[in-house]
CSV table of C-alpha atoms in Angstrom, one decimal:
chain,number,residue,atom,x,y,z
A,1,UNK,CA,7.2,-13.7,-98.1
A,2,UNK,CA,9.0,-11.0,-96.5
A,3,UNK,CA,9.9,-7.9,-99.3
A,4,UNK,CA,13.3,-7.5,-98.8
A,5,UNK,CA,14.1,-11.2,-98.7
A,6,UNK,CA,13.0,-11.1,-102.6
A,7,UNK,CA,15.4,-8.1,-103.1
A,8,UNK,CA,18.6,-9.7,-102.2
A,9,UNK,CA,20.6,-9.5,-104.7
A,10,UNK,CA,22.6,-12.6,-106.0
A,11,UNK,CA,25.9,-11.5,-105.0
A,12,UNK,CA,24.7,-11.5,-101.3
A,13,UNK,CA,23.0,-14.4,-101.1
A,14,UNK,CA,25.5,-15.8,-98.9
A,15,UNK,CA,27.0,-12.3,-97.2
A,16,UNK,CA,27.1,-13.1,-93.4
A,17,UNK,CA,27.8,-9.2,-93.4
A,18,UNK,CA,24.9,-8.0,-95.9
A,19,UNK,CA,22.4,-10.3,-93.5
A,20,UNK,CA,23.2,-8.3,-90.3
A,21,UNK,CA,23.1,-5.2,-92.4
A,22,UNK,CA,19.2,-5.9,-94.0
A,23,UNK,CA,18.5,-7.6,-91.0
A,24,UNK,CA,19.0,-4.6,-88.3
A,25,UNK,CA,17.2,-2.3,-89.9
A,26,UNK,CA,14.1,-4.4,-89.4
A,27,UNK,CA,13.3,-4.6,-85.6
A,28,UNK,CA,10.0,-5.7,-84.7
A,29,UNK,CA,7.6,-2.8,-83.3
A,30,UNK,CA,4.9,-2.9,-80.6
A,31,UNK,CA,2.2,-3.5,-82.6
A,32,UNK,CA,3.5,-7.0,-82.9
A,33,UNK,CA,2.4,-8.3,-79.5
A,34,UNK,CA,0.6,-11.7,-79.8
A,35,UNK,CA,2.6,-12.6,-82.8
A,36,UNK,CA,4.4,-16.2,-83.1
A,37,UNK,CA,7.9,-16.2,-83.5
A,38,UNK,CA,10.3,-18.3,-85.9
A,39,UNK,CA,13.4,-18.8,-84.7
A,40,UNK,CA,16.3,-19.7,-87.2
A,41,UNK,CA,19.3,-20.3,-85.7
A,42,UNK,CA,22.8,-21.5,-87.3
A,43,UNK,CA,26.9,-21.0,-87.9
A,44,UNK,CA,26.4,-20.2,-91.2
A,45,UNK,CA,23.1,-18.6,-91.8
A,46,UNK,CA,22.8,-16.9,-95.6
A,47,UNK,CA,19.3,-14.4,-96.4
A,48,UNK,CA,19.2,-17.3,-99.1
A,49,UNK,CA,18.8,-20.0,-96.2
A,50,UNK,CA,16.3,-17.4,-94.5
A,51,UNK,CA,14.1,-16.9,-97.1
A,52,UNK,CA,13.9,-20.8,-98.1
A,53,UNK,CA,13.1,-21.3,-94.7
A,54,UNK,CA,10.5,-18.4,-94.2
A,55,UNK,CA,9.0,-19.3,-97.9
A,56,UNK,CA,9.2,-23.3,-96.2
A,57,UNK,CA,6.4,-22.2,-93.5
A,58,UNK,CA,4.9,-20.2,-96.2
A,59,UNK,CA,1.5,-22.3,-96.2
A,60,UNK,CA,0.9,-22.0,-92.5
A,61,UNK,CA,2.9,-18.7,-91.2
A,62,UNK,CA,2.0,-15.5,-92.6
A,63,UNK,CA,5.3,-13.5,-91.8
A,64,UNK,CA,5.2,-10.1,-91.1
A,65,UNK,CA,8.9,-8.8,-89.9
A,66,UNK,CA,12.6,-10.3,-89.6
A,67,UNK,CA,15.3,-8.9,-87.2
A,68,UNK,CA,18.4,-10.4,-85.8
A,69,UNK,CA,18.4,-12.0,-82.3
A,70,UNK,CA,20.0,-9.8,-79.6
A,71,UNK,CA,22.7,-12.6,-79.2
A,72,UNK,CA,23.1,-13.0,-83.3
A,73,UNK,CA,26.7,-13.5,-83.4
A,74,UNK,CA,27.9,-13.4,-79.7
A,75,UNK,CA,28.1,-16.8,-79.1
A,76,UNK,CA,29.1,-18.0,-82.5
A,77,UNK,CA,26.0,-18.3,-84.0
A,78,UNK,CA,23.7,-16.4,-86.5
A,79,UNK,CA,20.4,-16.2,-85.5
A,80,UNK,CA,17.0,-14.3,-86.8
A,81,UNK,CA,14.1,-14.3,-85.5
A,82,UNK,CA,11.1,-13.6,-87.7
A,83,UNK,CA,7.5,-12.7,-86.4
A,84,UNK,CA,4.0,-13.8,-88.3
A,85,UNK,CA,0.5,-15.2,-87.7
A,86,UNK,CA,0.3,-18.7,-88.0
A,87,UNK,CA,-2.6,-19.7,-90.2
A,88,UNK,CA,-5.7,-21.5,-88.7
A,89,UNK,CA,-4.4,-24.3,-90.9
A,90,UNK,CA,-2.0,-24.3,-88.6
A,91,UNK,CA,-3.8,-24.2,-85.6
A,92,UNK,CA,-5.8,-26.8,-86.7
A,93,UNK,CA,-2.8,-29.7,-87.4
A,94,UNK,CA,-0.7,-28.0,-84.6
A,95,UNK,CA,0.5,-31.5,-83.5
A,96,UNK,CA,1.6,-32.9,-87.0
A,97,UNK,CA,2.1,-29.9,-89.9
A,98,UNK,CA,4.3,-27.8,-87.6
A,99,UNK,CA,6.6,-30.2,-86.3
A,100,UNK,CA,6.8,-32.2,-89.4
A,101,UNK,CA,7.8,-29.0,-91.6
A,102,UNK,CA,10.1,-27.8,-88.5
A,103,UNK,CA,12.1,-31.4,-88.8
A,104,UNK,CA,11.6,-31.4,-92.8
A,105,UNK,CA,13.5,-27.7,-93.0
A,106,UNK,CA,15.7,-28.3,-90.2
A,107,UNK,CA,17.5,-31.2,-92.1
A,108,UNK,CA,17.6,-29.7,-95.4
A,109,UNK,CA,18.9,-26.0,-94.3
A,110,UNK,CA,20.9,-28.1,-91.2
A,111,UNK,CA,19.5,-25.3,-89.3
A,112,UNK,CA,17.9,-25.9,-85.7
A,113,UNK,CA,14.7,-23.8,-85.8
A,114,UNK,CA,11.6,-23.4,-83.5
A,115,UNK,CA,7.7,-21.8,-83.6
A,116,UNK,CA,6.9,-20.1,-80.5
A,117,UNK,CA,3.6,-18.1,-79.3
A,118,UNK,CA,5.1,-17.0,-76.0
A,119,UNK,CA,8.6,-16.6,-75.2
A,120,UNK,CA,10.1,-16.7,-71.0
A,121,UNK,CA,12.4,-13.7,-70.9
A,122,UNK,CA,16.4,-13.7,-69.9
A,123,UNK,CA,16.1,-10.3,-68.3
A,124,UNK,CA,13.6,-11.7,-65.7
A,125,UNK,CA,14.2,-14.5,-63.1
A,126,UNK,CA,13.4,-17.4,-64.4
A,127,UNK,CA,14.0,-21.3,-63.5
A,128,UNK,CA,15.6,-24.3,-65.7
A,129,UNK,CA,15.3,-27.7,-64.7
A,130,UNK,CA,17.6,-29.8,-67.0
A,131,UNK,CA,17.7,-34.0,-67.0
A,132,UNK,CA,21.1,-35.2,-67.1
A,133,UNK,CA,22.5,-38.3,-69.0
A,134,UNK,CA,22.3,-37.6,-72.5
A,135,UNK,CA,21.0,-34.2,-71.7
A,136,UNK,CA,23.7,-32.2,-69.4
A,137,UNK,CA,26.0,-35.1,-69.7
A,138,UNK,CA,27.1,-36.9,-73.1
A,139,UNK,CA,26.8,-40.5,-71.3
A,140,UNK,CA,23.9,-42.3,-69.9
A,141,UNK,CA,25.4,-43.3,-66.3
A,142,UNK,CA,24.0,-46.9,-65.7
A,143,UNK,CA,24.8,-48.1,-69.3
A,144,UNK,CA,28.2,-47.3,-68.5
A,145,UNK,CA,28.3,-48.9,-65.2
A,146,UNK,CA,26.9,-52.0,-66.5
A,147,UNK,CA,29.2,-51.9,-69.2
A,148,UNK,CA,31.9,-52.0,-66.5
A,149,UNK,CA,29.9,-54.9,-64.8
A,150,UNK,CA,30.0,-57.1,-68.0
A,151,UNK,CA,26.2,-56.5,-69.1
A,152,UNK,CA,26.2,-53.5,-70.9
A,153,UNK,CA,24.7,-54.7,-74.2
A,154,UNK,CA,21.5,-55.9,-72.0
A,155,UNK,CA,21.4,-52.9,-69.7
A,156,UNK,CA,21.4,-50.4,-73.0
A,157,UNK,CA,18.5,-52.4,-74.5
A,158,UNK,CA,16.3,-51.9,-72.1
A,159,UNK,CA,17.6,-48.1,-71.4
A,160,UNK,CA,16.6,-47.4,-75.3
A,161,UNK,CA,13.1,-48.8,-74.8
A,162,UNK,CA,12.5,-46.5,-71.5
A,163,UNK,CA,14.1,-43.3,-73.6
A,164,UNK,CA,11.7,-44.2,-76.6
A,165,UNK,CA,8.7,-44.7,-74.3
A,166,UNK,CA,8.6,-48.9,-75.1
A,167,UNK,CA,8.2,-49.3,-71.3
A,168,UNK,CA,7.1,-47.7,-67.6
A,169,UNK,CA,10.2,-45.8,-66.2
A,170,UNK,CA,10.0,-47.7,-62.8
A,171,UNK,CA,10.0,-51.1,-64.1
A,172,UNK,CA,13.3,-50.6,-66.8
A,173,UNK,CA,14.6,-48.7,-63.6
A,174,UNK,CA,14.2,-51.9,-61.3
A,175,UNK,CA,15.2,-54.6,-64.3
A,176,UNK,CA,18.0,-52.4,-64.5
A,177,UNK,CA,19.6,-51.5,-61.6
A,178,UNK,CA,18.9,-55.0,-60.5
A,179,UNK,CA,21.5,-56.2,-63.0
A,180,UNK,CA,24.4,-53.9,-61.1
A,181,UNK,CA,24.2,-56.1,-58.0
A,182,UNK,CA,27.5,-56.9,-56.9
A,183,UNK,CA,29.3,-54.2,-58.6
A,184,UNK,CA,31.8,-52.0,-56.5
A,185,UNK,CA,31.5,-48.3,-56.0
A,186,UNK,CA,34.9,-47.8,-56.9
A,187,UNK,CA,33.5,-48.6,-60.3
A,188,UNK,CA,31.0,-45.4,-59.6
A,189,UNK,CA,33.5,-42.8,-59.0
A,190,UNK,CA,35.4,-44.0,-62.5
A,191,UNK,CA,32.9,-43.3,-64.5
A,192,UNK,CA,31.8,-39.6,-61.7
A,193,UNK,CA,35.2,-38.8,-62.3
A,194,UNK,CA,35.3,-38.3,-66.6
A,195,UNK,CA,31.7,-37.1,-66.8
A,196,UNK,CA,31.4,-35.8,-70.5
A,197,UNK,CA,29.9,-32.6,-70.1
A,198,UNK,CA,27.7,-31.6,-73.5
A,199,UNK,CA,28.9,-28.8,-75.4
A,200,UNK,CA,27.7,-25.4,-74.2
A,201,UNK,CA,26.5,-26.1,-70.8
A,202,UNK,CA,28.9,-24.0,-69.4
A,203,UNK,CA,27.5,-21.2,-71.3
A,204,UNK,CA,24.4,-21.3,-70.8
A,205,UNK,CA,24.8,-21.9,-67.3
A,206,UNK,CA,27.0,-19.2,-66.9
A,207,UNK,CA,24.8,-16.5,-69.0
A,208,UNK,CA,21.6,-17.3,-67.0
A,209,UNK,CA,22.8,-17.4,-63.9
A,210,UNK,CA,23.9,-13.4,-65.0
A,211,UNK,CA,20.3,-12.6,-65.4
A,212,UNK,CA,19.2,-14.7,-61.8
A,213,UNK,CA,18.2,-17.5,-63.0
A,214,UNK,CA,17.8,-20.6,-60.7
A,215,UNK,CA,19.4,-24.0,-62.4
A,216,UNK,CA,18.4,-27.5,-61.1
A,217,UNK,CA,19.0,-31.4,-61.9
A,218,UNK,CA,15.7,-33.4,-62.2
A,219,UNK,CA,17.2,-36.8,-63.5
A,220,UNK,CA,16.1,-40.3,-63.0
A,221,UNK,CA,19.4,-41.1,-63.0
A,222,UNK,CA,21.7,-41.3,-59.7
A,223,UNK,CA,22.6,-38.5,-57.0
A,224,UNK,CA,26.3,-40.0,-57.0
A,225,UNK,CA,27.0,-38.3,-60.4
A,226,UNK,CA,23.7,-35.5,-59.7
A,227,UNK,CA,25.2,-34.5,-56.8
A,228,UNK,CA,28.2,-34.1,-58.2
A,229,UNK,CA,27.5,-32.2,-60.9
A,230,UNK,CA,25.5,-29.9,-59.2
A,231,UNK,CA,28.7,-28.4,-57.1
A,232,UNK,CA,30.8,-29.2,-60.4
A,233,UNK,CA,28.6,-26.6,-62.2
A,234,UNK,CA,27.3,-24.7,-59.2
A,235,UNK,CA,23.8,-25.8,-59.7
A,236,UNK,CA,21.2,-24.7,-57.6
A,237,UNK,CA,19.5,-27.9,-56.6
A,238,UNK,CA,19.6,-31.9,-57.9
A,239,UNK,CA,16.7,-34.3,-57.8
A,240,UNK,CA,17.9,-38.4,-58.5
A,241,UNK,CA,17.2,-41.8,-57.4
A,242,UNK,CA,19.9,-43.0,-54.9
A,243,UNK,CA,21.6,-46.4,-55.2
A,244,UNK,CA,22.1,-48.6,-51.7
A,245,UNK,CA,25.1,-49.3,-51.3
A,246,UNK,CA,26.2,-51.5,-48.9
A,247,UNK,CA,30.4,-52.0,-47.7
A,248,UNK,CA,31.5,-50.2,-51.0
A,249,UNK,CA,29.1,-52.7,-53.1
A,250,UNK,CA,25.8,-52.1,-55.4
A,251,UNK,CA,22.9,-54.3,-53.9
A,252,UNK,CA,21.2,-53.8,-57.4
A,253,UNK,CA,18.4,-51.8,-55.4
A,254,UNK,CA,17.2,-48.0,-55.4
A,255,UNK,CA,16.3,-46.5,-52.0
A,256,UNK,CA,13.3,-44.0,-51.9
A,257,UNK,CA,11.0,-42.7,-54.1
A,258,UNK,CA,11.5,-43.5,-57.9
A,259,UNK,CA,12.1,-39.8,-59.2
A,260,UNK,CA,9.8,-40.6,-62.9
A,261,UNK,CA,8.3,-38.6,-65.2
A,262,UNK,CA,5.8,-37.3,-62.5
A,263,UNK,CA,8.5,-36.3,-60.1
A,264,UNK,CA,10.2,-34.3,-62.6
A,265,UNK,CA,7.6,-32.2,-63.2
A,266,UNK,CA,6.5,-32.2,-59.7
A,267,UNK,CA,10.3,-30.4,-59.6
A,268,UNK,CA,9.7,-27.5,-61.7
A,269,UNK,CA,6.4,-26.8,-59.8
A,270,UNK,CA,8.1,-27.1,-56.4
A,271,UNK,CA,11.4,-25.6,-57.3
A,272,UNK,CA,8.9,-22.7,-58.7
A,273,UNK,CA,7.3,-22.4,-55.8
A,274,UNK,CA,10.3,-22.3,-53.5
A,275,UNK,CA,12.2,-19.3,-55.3
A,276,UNK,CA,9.2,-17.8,-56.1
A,277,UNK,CA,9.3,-18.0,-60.0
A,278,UNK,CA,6.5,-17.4,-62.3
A,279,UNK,CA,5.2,-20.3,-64.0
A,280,UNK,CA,5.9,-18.0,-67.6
A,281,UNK,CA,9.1,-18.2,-66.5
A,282,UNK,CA,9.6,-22.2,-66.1
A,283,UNK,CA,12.0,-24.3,-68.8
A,284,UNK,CA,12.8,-27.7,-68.8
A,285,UNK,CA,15.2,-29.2,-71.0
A,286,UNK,CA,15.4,-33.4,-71.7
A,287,UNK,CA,16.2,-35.7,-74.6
A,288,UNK,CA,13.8,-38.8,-74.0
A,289,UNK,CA,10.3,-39.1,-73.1
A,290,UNK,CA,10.3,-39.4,-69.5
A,291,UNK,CA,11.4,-35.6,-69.6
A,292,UNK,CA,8.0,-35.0,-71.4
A,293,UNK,CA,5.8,-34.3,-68.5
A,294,UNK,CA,8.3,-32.1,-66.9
A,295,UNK,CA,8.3,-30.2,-70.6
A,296,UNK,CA,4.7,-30.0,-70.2
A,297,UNK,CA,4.5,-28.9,-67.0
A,298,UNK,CA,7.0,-25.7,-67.7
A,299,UNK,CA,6.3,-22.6,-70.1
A,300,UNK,CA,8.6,-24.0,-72.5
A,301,UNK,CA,9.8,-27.4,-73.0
A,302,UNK,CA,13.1,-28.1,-75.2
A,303,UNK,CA,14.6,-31.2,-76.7
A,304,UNK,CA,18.1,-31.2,-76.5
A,305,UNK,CA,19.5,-33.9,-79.2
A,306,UNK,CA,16.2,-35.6,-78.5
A,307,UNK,CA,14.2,-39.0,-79.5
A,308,UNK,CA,12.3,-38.6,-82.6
A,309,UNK,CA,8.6,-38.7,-80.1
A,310,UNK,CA,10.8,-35.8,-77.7
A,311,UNK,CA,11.4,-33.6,-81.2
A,312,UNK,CA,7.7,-33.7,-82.1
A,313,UNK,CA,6.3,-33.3,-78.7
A,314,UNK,CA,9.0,-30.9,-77.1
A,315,UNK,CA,7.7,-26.7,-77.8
A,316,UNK,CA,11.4,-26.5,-79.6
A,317,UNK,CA,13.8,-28.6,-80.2
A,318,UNK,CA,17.9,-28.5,-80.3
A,319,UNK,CA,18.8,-31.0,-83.5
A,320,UNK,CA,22.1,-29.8,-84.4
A,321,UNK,CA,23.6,-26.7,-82.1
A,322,UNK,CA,24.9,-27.1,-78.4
A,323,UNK,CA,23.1,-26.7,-75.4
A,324,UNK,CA,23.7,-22.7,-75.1
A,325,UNK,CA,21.1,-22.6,-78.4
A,326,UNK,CA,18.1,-22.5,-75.4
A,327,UNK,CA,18.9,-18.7,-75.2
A,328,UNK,CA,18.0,-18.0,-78.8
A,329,UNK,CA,14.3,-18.9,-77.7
A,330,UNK,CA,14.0,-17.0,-75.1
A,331,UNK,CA,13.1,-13.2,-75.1
């Protein structure tokens, strides 16, 4: 435990105002290069909801200082960031203690928190490649054209199983879109038209693209609403499966190559490539598990509101903030 978490006193427990003043006198020094980092982030963080969550990781994170985020408070959250060692326990269980205690303390302090060895840096140029429905956008687009075309319930079924990882991508693609034959594209630009953008997009969008960052789409959903959003959001490239359409109608195929799993992350690597950004540089954002390879593939993956397998696999996850909350985990 951390001293001056045990010195609170009482009274300040939950003091917004007495957390940034301990907190900013305690800023990490360079001797702590190569240390993890624990990322708390919330609207209402308390030193008491620090310290439970620090004393929470206790067994398998050794930490060593606590200092507020740079951002801590500027876009309407609190966030602290705490350095330590993780324990070779740790290291050890990596792919069930950590992510189980993350989930365990993130529920019971409704805090979203993360465990980092590395960290990709605002201040450099850097890449994000996001997925889109139920990611960028609050809607999955082909349930709600099917549910426009009378076959939603059996559309959605199959779309849970894909997000879960029940069944290949490509074939609940197919079965899918094969159910939207004969539906008119004036049912398409409906649904393009309302897109539900998730809650702080805009903001991150707007705060890395101050620091150079290059933004993309890689979505195995459609390029009529990928391509849209990209100009609505002035993205910097969109990767998505394109629907035939033929006189104004849906023939209930996909023309080209099926952009899966594999082609996401093929994205970030090309997209990397192309605007010459370091692979320590590469995030890629998703909420089911066909954004898992593409997570893989960059320096650091993050669920956004993901799947229970996303939450556990992902590097971080967002449970509870909006998406802007991918800043606090970067340097």
């Amino acid at each position: 435990m951390i001293t001056f978490l045990n010195e609170i006193p009482p009274h300040a427990m939950h003091d917004t105002s007495f957390l940034s003043t301990q907190l900013t006198t305690k800023s990490p020094s360079e001797d702590e290069a190569g240390l993890s980092i624990l990322t708390v982030i919330g609207q209402a963080l308390t030193p008491y909801i620090v310290s439970q969550v620090v004393e929470g990781f206790s067994d398998i994170f050794n930490a060593t200082s606590i200092h507020l985020h740079p951002l801590h408070n500027k876009l309407g959250d609190g966030v602290v960031v705490v350095k330590g060692r993780l324990s070779e326990n740790a290291d050890s269980q990596a792919e069930t203690t950590v992510p189980a205690l993350v989930a365990s303390l993130s529920a019971r302090y409704h805090v979203d928190l993360g465990i980092q060895d590395v960290q990709p840096s605002l201040n450099e140029p850097g890449l994000l490649v996001m997925d889109m429905d139920s990611t960028l956008i609050d809607i999955e687009c082909i349930d709600e054209i099917a549910k426009l075309a009378g076959v939603g319930e059996k559309v959605a079924a199959v779309t849970e199983q894909a997000m879960r990882g029940e069944i290949a991508f490509n074939d609940s693609l197919n079965h899918r879109v094969a159910c939207l034959d004969g539906v008119p594209e004036q049912q398409l630009q409906q649904i393009r038209d309302s897109l539900p953008i998730m809650p702080g997009v805009q903001l991150l969008i707007a705060i890395l693209k101050q620091h150079n960052w290059k933004l993309a789409i890689a979505s195995g959903g459609f390029t009529y609403f990928a391509n849209h959003l990209k100009a609505r959001l002035d993205l910097d490239e969109a990767v998505s499966n394109t629907l035939v359409i033929e006189q104004g109608i849906l023939t209930g195929e996909v023309s080209g190559e099926i952009v899966n799993a594999e082609v996401k992350a093929r994205t970030v690597k090309s997209l990397a490539e192309r605007w010459g950004v370091p692979s320590a540089q590469t995030v890629a954002m998703g909420d089911g598990a066909n954004d898992l390879v593409m997570m893989a593939e960059s320096a650091l993956g993050v669920a956004c509101h993901g799947k229970p397998v996303v939450n556990e696999k992902a590097d971080v996850a967002i449970r509870l903030g909006s998406l802007h909350c991918l800043l606090y985990f970067l340097s």
